[in-house]
Structure formats: structure tokens, C-alpha cells
Coordinates of C-alpha atoms in Angstrom, one line a residue:
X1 CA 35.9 23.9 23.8
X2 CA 37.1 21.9 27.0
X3 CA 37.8 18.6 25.9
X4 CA 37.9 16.8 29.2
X5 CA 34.6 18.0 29.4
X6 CA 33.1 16.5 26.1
X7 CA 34.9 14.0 26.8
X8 CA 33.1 12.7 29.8
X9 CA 29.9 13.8 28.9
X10 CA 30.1 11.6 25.9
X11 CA 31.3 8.6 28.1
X12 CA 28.4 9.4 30.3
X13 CA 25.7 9.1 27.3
X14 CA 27.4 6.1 26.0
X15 CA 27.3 4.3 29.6
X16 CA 23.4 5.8 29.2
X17 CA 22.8 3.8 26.3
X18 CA 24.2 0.3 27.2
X19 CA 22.5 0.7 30.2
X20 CA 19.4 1.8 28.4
X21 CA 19.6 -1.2 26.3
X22 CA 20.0 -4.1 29.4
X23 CA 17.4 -6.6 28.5
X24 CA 16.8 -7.2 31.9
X25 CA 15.9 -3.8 33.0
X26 CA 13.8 -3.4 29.7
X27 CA 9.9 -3.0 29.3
X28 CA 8.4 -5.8 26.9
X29 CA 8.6 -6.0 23.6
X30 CA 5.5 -7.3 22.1
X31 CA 6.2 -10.4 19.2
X32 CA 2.5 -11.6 18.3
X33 CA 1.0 -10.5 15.4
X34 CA -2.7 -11.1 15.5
X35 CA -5.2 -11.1 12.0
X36 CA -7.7 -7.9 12.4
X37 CA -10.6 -10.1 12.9
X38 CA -11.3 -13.7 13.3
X39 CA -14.6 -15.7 13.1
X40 CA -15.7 -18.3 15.0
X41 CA -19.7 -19.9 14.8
X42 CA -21.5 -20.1 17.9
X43 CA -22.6 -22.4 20.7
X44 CA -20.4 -25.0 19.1
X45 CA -17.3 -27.0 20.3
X46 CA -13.9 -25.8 19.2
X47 CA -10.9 -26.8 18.5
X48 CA -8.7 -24.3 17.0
X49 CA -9.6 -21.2 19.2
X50 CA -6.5 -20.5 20.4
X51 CA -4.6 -17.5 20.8
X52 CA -1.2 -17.0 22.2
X53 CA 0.7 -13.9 23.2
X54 CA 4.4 -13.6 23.2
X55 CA 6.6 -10.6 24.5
X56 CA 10.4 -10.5 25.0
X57 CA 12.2 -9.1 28.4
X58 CA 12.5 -10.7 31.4
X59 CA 9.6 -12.3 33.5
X60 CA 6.4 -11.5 31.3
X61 CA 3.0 -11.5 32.9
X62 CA -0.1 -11.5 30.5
X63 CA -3.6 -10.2 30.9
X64 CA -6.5 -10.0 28.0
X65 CA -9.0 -7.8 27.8
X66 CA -12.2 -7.6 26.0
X67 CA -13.6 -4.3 25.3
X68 CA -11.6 -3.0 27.7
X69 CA -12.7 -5.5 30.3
X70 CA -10.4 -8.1 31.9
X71 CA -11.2 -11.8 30.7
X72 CA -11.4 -14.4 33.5
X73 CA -11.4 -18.2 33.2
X74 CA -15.0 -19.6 32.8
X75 CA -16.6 -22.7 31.8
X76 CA -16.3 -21.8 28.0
X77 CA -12.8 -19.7 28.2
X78 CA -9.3 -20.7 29.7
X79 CA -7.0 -18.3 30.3
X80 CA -2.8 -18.7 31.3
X81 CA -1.5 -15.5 32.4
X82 CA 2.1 -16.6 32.6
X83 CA 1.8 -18.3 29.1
X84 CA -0.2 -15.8 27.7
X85 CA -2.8 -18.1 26.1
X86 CA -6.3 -17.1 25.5
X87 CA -8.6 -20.7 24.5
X88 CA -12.0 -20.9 23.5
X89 CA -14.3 -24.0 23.9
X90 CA -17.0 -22.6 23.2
X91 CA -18.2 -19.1 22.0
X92 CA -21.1 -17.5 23.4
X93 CA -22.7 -14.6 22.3
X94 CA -21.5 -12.5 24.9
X95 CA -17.8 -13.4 23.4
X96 CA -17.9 -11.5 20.4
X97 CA -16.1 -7.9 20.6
X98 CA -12.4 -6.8 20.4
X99 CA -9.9 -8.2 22.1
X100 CA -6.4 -7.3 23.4
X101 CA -3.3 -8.7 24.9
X102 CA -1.2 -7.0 27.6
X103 CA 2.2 -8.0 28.7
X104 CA 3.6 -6.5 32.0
X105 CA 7.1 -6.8 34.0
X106 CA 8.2 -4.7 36.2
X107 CA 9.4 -2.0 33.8
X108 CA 6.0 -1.3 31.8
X109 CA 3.4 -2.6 29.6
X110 CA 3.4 -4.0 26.2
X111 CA 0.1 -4.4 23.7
X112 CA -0.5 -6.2 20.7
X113 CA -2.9 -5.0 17.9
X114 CA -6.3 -5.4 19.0
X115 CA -8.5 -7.5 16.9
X116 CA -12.2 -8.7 16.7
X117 CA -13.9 -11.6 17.2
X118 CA -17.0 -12.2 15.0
X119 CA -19.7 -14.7 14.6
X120 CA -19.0 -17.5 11.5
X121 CA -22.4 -17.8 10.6
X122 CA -24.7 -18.8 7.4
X123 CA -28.5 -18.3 7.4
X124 CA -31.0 -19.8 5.0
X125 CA -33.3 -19.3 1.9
X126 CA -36.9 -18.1 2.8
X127 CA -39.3 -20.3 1.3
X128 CA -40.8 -18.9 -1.9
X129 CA -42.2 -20.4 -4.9
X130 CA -40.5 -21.3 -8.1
X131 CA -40.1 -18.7 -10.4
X132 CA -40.1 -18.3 -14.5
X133 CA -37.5 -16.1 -16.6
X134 CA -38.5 -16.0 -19.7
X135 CA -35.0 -16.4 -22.8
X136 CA -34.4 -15.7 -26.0
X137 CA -32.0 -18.7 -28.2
X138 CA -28.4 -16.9 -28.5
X139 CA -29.3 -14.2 -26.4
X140 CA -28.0 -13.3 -22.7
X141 CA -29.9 -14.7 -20.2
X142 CA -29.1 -13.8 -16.2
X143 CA -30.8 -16.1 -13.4
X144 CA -30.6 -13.6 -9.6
X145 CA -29.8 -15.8 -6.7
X146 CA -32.9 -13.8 -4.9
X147 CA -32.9 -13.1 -1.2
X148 CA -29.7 -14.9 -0.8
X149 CA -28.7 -15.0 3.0
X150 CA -26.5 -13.7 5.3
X151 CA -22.6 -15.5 5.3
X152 CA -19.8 -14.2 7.4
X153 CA -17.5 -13.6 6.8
X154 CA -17.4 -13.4 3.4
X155 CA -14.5 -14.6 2.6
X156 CA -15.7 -18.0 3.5
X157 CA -18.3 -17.9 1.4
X158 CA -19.1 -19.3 -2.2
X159 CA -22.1 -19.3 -4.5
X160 CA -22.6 -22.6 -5.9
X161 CA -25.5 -23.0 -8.8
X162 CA -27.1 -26.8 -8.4
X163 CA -29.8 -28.0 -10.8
X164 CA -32.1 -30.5 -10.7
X165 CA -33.4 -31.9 -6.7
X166 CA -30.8 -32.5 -4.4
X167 CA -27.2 -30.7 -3.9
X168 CA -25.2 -32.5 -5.8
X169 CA -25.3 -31.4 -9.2
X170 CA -23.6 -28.5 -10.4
X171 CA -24.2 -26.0 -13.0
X172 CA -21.3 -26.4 -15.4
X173 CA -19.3 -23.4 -15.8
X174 CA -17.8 -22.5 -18.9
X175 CA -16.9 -20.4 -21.1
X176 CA -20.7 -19.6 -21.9
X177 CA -21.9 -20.1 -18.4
X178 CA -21.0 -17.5 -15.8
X179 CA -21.8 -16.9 -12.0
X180 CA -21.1 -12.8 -11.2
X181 CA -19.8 -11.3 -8.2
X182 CA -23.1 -10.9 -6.8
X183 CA -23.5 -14.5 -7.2
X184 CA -26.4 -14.4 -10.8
X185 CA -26.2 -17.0 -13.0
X186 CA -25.3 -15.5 -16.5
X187 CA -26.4 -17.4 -20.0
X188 CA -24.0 -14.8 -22.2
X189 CA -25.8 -16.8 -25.3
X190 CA -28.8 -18.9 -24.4
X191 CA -28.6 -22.5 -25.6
X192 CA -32.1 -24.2 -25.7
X193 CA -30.4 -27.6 -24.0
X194 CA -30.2 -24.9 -20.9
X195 CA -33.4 -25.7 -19.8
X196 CA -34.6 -29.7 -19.4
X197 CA -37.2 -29.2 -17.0
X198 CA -35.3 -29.4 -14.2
X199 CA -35.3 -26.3 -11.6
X200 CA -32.1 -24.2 -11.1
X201 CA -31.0 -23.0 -7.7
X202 CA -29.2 -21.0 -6.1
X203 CA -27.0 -22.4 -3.2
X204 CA -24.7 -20.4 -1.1
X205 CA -21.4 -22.4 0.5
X206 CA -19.7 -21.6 4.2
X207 CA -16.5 -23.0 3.7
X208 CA -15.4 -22.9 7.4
X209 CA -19.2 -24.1 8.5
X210 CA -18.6 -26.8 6.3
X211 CA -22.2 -25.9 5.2
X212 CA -24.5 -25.3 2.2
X213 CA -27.8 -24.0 2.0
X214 CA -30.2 -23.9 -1.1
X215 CA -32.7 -22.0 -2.3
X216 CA -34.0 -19.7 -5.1
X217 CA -35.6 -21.9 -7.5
X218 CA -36.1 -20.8 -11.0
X219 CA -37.5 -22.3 -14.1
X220 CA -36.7 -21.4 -17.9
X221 CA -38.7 -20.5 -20.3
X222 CA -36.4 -20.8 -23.8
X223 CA -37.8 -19.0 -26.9
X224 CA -36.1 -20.4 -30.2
X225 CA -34.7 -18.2 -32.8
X226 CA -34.9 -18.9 -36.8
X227 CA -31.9 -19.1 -37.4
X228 CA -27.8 -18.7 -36.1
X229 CA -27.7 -14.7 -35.8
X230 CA -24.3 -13.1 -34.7
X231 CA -24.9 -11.4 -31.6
X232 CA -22.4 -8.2 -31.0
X233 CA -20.7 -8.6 -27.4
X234 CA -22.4 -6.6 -24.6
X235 CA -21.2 -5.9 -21.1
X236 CA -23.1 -7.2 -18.5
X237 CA -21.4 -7.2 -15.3
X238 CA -18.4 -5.3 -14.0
X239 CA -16.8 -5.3 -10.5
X240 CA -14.4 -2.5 -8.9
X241 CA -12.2 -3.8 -6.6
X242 CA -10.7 -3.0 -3.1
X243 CA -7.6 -4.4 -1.6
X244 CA -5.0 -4.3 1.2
X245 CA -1.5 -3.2 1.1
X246 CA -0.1 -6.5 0.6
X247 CA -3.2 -8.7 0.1
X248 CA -5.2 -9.9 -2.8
X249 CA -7.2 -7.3 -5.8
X250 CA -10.2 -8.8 -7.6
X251 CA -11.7 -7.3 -10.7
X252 CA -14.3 -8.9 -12.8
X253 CA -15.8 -7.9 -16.5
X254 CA -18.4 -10.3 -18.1
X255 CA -19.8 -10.2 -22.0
X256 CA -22.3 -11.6 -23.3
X257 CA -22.6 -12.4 -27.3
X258 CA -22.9 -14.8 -29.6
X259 CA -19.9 -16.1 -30.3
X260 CA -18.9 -15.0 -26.4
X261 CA -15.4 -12.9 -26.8
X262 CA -12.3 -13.3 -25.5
X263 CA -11.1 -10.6 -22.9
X264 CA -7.6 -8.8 -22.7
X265 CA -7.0 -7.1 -19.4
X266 CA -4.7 -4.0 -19.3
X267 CA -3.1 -2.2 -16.5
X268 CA -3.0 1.1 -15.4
X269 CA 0.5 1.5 -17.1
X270 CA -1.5 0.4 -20.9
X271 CA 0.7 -3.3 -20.5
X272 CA -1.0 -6.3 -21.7
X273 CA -1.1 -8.7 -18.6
X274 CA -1.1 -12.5 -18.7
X275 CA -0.5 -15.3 -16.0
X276 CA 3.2 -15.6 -16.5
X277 CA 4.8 -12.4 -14.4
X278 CA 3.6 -13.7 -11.2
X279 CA 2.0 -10.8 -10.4
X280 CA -1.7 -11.1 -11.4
X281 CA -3.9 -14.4 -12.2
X282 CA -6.6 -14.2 -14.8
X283 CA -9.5 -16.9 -13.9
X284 CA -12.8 -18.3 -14.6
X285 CA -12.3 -18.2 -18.6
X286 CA -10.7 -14.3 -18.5
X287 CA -13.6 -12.8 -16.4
X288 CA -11.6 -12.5 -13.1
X289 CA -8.9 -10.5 -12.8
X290 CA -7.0 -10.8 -9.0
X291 CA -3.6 -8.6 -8.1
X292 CA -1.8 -11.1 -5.8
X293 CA -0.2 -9.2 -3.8
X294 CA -1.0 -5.3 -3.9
X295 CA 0.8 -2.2 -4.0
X296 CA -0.4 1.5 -4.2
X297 CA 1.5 1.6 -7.4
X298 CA -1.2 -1.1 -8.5
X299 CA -4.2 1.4 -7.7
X300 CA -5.8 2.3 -11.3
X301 CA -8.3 2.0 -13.8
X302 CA -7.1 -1.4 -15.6
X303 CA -8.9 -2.1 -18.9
X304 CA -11.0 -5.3 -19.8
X305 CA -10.7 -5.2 -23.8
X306 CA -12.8 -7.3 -26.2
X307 CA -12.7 -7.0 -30.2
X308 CA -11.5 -3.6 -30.3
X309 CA -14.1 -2.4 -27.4
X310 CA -13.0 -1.3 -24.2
X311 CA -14.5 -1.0 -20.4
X312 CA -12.8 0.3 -17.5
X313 CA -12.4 -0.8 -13.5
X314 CA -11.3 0.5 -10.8
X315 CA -8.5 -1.2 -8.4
X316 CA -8.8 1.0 -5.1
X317 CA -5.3 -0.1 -2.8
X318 CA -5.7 1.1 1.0
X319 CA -4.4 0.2 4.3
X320 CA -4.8 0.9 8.0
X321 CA -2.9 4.0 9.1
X322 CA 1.1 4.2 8.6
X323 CA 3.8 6.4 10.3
X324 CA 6.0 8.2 7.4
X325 CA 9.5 8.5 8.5
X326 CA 12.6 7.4 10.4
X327 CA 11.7 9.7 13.3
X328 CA 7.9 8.1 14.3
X329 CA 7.6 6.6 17.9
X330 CA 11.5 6.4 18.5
X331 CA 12.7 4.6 21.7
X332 CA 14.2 7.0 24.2
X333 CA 17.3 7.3 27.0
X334 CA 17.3 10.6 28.8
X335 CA 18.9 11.4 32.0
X336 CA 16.3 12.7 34.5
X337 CA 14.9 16.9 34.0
X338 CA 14.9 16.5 30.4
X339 CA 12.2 16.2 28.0
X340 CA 11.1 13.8 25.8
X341 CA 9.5 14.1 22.4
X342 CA 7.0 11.0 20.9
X343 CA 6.1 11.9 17.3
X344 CA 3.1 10.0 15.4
X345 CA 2.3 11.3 12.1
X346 CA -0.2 9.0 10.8
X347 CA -1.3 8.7 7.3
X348 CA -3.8 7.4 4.8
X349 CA -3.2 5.9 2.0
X350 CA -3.9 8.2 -1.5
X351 CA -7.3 9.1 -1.7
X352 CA -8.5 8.0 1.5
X353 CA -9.9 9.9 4.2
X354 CA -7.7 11.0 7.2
X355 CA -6.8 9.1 10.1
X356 CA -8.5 10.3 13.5
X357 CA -6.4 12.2 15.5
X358 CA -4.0 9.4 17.7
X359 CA -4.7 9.0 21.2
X360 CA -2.0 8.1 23.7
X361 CA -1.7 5.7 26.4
X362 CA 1.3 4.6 29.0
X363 CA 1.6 1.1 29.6
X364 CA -1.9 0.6 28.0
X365 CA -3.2 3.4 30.4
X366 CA -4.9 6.5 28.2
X367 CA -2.6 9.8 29.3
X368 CA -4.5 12.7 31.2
X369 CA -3.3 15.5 28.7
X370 CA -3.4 18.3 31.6
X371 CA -1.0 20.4 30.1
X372 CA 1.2 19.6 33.1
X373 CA 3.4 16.5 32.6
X374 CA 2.2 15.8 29.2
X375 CA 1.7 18.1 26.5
X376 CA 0.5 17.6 22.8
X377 CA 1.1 19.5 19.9
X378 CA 0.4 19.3 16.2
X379 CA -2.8 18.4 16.1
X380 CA -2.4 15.7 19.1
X381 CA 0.5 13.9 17.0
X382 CA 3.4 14.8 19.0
X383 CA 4.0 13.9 22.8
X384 CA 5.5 15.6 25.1
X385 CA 7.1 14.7 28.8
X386 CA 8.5 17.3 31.0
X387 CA 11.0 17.3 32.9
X388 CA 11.5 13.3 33.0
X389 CA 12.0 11.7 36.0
X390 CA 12.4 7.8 36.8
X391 CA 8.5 7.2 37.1
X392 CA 7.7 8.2 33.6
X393 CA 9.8 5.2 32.2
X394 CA 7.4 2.9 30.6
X395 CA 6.3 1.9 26.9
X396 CA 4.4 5.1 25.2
X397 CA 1.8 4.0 22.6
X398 CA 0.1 6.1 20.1
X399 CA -3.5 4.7 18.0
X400 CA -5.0 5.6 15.2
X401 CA -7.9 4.8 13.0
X402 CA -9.4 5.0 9.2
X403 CA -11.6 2.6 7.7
X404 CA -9.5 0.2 6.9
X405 CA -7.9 -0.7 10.1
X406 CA -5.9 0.4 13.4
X407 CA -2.7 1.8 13.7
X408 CA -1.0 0.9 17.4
X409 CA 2.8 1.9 17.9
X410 CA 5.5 2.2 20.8
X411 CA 8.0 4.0 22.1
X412 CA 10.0 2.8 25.7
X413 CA 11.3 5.6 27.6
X414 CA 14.1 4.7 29.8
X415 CA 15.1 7.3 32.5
X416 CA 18.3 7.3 33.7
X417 CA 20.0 9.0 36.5
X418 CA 20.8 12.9 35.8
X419 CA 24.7 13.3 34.2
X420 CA 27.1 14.0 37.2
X421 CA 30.3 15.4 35.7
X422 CA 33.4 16.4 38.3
X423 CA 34.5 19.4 36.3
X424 CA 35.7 21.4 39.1
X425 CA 37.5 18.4 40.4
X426 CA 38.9 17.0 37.2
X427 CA 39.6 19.7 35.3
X428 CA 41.8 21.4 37.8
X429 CA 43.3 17.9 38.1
X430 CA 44.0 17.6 34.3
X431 CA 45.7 21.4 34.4
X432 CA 47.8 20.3 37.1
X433 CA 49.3 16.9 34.7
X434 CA 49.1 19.8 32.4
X435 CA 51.2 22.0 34.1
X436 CA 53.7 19.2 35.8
X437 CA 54.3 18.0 32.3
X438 CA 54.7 21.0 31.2
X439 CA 57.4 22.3 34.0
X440 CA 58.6 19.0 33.1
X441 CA 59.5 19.8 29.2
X442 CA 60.9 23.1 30.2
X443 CA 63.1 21.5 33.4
X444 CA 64.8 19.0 30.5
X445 CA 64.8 21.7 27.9
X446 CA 66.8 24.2 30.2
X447 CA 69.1 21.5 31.8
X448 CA 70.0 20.6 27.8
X449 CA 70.3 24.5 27.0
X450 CA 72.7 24.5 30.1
X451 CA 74.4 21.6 29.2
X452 CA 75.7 22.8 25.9
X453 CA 76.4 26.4 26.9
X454 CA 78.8 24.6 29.7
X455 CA 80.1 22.0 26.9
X456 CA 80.7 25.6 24.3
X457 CA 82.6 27.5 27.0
X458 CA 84.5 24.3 28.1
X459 CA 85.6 24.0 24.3
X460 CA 86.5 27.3 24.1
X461 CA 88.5 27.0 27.1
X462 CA 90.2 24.3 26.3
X463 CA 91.2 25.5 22.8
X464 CA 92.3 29.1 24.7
X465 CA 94.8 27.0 27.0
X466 CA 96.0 25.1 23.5
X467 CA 96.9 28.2 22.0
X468 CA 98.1 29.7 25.0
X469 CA 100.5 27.3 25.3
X470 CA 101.4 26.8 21.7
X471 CA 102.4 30.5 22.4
X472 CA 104.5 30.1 25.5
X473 CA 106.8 27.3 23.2
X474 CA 107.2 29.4 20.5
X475 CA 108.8 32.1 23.3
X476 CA 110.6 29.8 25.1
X477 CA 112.1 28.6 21.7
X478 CA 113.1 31.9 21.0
X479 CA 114.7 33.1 24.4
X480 CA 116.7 29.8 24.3
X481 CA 117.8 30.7 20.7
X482 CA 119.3 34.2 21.9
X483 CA 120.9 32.7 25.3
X484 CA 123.1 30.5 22.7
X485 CA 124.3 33.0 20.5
X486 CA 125.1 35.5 23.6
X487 CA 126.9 32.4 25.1
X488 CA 129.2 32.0 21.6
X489 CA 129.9 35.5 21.6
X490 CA 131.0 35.5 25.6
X491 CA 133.6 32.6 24.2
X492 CA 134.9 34.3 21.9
X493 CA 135.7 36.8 23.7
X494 CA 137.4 34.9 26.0
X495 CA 140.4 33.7 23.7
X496 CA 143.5 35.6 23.6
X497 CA 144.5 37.2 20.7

């Protein structure tokens, strides 16, 4: 592999990515988070109808729409596009529907979750006669809260039992005394001080209205018994529950009998549950069972138990549609003529019906899927963009339904300039230093090869001369030892004899 090559393309993608990244040159990013509905009553003043939408990068503009339609100021609704505040004065009826923020700068558009807006309302009690129920002493009794009205939402409303004329007396209840989830009054042993002549009714409580309205009036008719009987518990109401990833379960049992039992709830997992783990509350004298905060490992038949008899409810635990993995709806930096891939895989929770297929949009526009640009696959829940080019940077979003809720993710795609590497030009560059360094190397390896090849034969020179001349004074020793002895012998030759 070239190195100088993967070298510069990583360098490249890595320039990409901080680029990518620049705040400034970044679509929104959407902060709100908006409840899925909110209720407001109508044709009255307001004062805390007031919505604000909040997205980060650079110079935000903000437009909301109503079922799909632009909202414009009017004599009821102010509207502050650069603030991103949506205020109510007054709601009309034409202001109910779905609502949805959009924040735009110059590199695409963010959305926040739509929601819905919904009437608070509370209507009333027909007007019909009183009516009798007829009880037995020690026996279970139920008073229905007949033709109770509309309240919405429901979560602001409250059954409330009054006795007697006016509103302000309450039916105390007790351990003997129970209102159900449908909102009947329960007796679960009938005392004959429960009826003193004075009417019971029914009254149903708007907490946000601030209102209460009355109605359902019902007399007691109380039949004496001879004497104290025990009267074997009896189930007569039971509740299943539904909740929310993350919100609040409720489960009721009620028994009647004579003395009324205690109840014992259960979990799915066969533990005994009491107030003190934090995790459930048990109310209104162990009739109410609520999960705090629920998970899907919660979901299961939990068990209300009562002198060795047992009955069974069901805690359903749903949500909205999720995405399932680290590689849903992932942001994106390609150079131009590549292709980019947008997977949304949503799910249901267990046991719930499937999400519809997503739809996808571009900056809050819905995508012509022409098989062109854009291509789906997988049953719609992958995205494709060919061949990416500058103009198809924006913020991708995928939706999804069930009946629980909306699903609404995104996914910026930032196109960058196509990689431009020199690799004729740099590489031939680099082989070049290669090779100089190289010639290099070999220039000083030679010149040190040469050097000691001259430094060897000028050693062995040198030690040549020394013994040449250690040679030469030897022989010039020995011819000077012979010239001496042919000198005595000329000398003594010489004398006479």
C-alpha cells in the first residue's frame, strides 16, 4: 500500500470532519421538548399558553405550523419568529389541532415533535330523578355515578361523592367505603348508619377548570339483617392498567366482605411489594396499586391476594415508536459523488402492533421518492442519496407512528467538496527525497568504504617501508662487519717478518 497516499487521504477526511462539525456552517439542532398534547378550555383568557422553541446554530429563524398550515399573529395568537414563541390569549375553536415548530438558517431545517392541542373541557349531569338501590345490612352495596359527563382530559379529572344538598360534604372514604375506577360508590359491607335520608351524588371534579359539577342522585333503601353474619370476601372491581415507558402504572382490586380483607399485591416476578422500595405506592386502603415510573420489565400479570385467594391484573408497558441501535439516523460528512445511507428501524414495544412504515422529509419538506435521487429500501426504512452533491446538505427526518405516540428523528448531511489528492505530483516528489536520501546513504557509505581501504593500504605501506628498512640495517651491519676484518687482515700482512 502507498503510504503517502493513505496518508493524505486520511488528513483529507479528518479536515472533512472538523469542517463538518463548524457550528457556524451547521443546520439546527432542535432543544425543545414539547408534552404530546396539551389542553386548554375555550373562549377563555389565558395565561400560561405559552410555548417556546429553541434550536442551536447560528442565526435561527422560527416558523409554526398547524396542521401543516403556517400560524400568523391574530387577535387571539402572538407569534415571534426570531424568539420562537407561540402565545395564546385566547383559544378558539378553530385552534385546536397539531402543532409544530420549525427552525431554519441558512444550512436547513430543524422540527420539534409535533403535539396536539385539545379542548379542557367538563360538561354536566342531565337532569333526572332521584333514584332507589335497594341494600342488604353487611352486604356489598355499589351506588353508579349514571350518565356521568364528559371531562378532558382525563387526567384532570376526579370523581368526588357529596351527600346531603350542597357540595361540600364528602362521602368519607375508608376502609369500608370505596369509589372504583369507573368512579361507583362501593358499600363492601353495608352499615345501616349509610343511609340518613340524605341523597348521595355523584360529582365529577376538573382540576385545571377549577370546576365541579353534580349530579346522579340516589337514595338508600337499607334492609337489616338478624344478626352479625361473616360474609366471605368477594371481588368486585378490578382494573388493568396501561402505562408509558417512563410514566405512572395504575392497577386497582376491590373486595367486598364482612370483615373487608386486607390485600397483598405481588409482582410479576411472585415478590411481595410494599411502599418502601421506591418503586410502587400502594393507596386508598391497599386497593390502588401505581408503578411510578415504568419499565417493560414491569409489564405482567401482578397478583392482588386476600386470605389465601388470589385475582390477577394486567400491567400493559408501551411507548411511541423507538430506533434499536447505534446505527439509526446517524449524522453524515461525505465528499460530493458519494452516497449516503439514512437507516430508521422503528419499533414497538412487546406486544404491540407495528409502527407504520416512516415517511421522510428534508428540512421539514416530504422527499419525492422517484427512484432518482432518493431511493428506499427495506420496507421504506432505509434512505438513500445518490451521488451527493452540495444541494442535498440539510437535516433528513424520518416519522413514525403506533398508537401510543410519534416517532420524529434526524440526521444532518453535510457535503463537502470532492477529495483532491496530488498523487502524481507528490508521490513522484516523495520518490525523489527517496531516492536523494538514498544516493545520499550510499555517497557516505562508499566515501567510508574508500576511506578505510586507503587507511589499510597506507598501513600496509607503511609497515612494508619499516621492514624494508629494518632489512637494509641488518645488511649494512653486516658488509661493515666484513670490511673490518678484510682491513685487519691487509695489516697484517703488512708487517715484516
Amino acid at each position: 500500500m502507498d503510504w503517502t497516499l493513505f496518508l493524505g487521504l486520511f488528513l483529507q477526511s479528518l479536515i472533512c470532519t472538523v469542517i463538518g462539525q463548524d457550528s457556524s456552517q451547521m443546520p439546527p439542532n432542535m432543544t425543545s421538548i414539547f408534552n404530546d398534547e396539551y389542553s386548554f378550555p375555550r373562549d377563555s383568557i389565558l395565561t400560561d399558553a405559552s410555548f417556546n422553541c429553541k434550536a442551536e446554530n447560528g442565526r435561527v429563524i422560527y416558523e409554526w405550523k398547524k396542521d401543516g398550515y403556517v400560524v400568523l399573529n391574530s387577535q387571539f395568537i402572538a407569534v415571534d419568529k426570531s424568539m420562537g414563541i407561540l402565545k395564546f390569549l385566547k383559544m378558539q375553536n378553530e385552534d385546536y389541532g397539531t402543532y409544530q415548530c420549525f427552525a431554519t438558517n441558512d444550512y436547513g431545517t430543524s422540527l420539534s415533535k409535533p403535539f396536539k392541542m385539545m379542548e379542557a373541557r367538563l360538561g354536566s349531569f342531565p337532569p333526572f330523578q332521584t333514584q332507589e338501590i335497594k341494600c342488604e345490612e353487611f352486604k356489598h352495596c355499589k351506588v353508579e355515578c349514571r350518565h356521568k359527563p364528559t371531562c378532558l382530559p382525563e387526567s384532570q379529572c376526579k370523581v368526588e361523592w357529596k351527600i346531603g344538598e350542597g357540595t361540600k360534604t364528602n362521602v368519607e372514604i375508608d376502609k369500608r367505603v370505596g369509589v372504583d375506577g369507573n368512579g361507583n360508590l362501593h358499600f363492601l359491607w353495608t352499615n345501616m348508619s349509610d343511609w340518613t335520608g340524605q341523597q348521595y351524588r355523584c360529582g365529577v371534579w376538573h382540576e385545571q377548570l377549577k370546576t365541579l359539577v353534580v349530579g346522579s342522585q340516589t337514595s338508600l333503601r337499607i334492609d337489616s339483617a338478624t344478626a352479625d353474619p361473616k360474609v366471605d370476601p368477594m371481588l368486585v372491581f378490578k382494573e388493568n392498567g396501561k402505562a408509558l415507558i417512563g410514566e405512572k402504572g395504575v392497577l386497582r382490586c376491590m373486595f367486598s366482605g364482612y370483615p373487608v380483607p386486607d390485600i397483598t399485591w405481588i409482582s410479576p416476578q411472585e415478590m411481595n411489594i410494599d411502599n418502601a422500595d421506591g418503586k410502587y405506592e400502594i393507596s386508598d386502603f391497599g386497593r390502588v396499586l401505581t408503578i411510578l415510573r415504568a419499565e417493560l420489565e414491569n409489564e405482567g400479570k401482578y397478583t392482588c391476594k386476600h386470605s389465601g385467594k388470589n385475582e390477577t391484573v394486567f400491567l400493559n408497558v408501551t411507548s411511541a415508536p423507538f430506533l434499536n441501535g447505534s446505527n439509526q439516523m446517524q449524522d453524515l460528512v461525505l465528499p460530493e459523488g458519494q452516497e449516503a445511507t439514512f437507516r430508521c428501524e422503528a419499533e414497538s414495544s412487546p406486544d404491540e402492533l407495528p409502527p407504520t412504515r416512516p415517511t421522510w422529509k428534508k428540512n421539514g419538506v416530504d422527499l419525492k421518492i422517484d427512484g432518482g435521487k432518493y431511493l428506499l429500501g427495506e420496507n421504506s426504512q432505509v434512505l438513500s442519496v445518490k451521488d451527493v452533491q452540495k444541494s442535498d446538505s440539510g437535516v433528513y427526518q424520518c416519522m413514525s407512528e403506533n398508537s401510543e405516540g410519534v416517532l420524529l428523528k434526524e440526521a444532518i448531511l453535510k457535503v463537502t467538496d470532492p477529495i483532491k489528492t496530488t498523487v502524481e505530483t507528490v508521490v513522484p516528489k516523495t520518490q525523489n527525497s527517496k531516492e536523494t536520501g538514498s544516493n545520499a546513504a550510499v555517497a557516505i557509505i562508499v566515501a567510508v568504504l574508500i576511506s578505510i581501504i586507503v587507511l589499510v593500504i597506507l598501513v600496509i605501506v607503511a609497515r612494508r617501508i619499516q621492514q624494508r628498512g629494518s632489512s637494509m640495517d641488518k645488511k649494512e651491519l653486516a658488509t661493515g662487519h666484513d670490511s673490518e676484518n678484510e682491513r685487519k687482515e691487509t695489516s697484517l700482512k703488512d708487517q715484516p717478518v
